[in-house]
């Protein structure tokens, strides 16, 4: 996967880590990073630490479980950094990357993102335990 020259969104889920992927993408030549974290201030602080000429970094508080937050991320990224090339979801069980070039180009950008992001979120969240079924004795 080519990172050099790409605009990357890194959306962190509860229990995930955005620091490591942000540093990797920046070192690999990304031309812009948008960091999103559900806890207020976390993405903003990391963005301030990583921001540099050639790879501006924007941080926002966001919960990508919400389609409205995904829409806001798309708008914010396109306003400040340009069109999104890669969307990384960082969760407690690792990372998944959605390459937007692989998605159909004739669809609405938000509609394009919703399915692959929901799949990525599902892959990264620990599986739900089956409820314990009690049997009558």
Coordinates of C-alpha atoms in Angstrom, one line a residue, residues 1-4 6 8 24-25 28 85-88 95-100 102:
X1 CA 0.0 0.0 0.0
X2 CA 1.3 3.4 -1.0
X3 CA 1.3 6.0 1.8
X4 CA 3.6 8.7 0.3
X6 CA -1.7 10.3 0.6
X8 CA -5.0 9.7 5.8
X24 CA 4.1 5.5 10.9
X25 CA 2.0 7.2 8.2
X28 CA 6.1 7.0 5.3
X85 CA -7.0 8.5 0.3
X86 CA -6.8 6.1 3.2
X87 CA -9.0 5.6 6.2
X88 CA -7.4 3.7 9.1
X95 CA -5.8 -1.6 12.8
X96 CA -7.7 -1.9 9.5
X97 CA -7.1 0.3 6.5
X98 CA -9.7 1.2 3.9
X99 CA -8.2 2.4 0.7
X100 CA -10.7 4.7 -0.9
X102 CA -10.9 0.6 -4.1

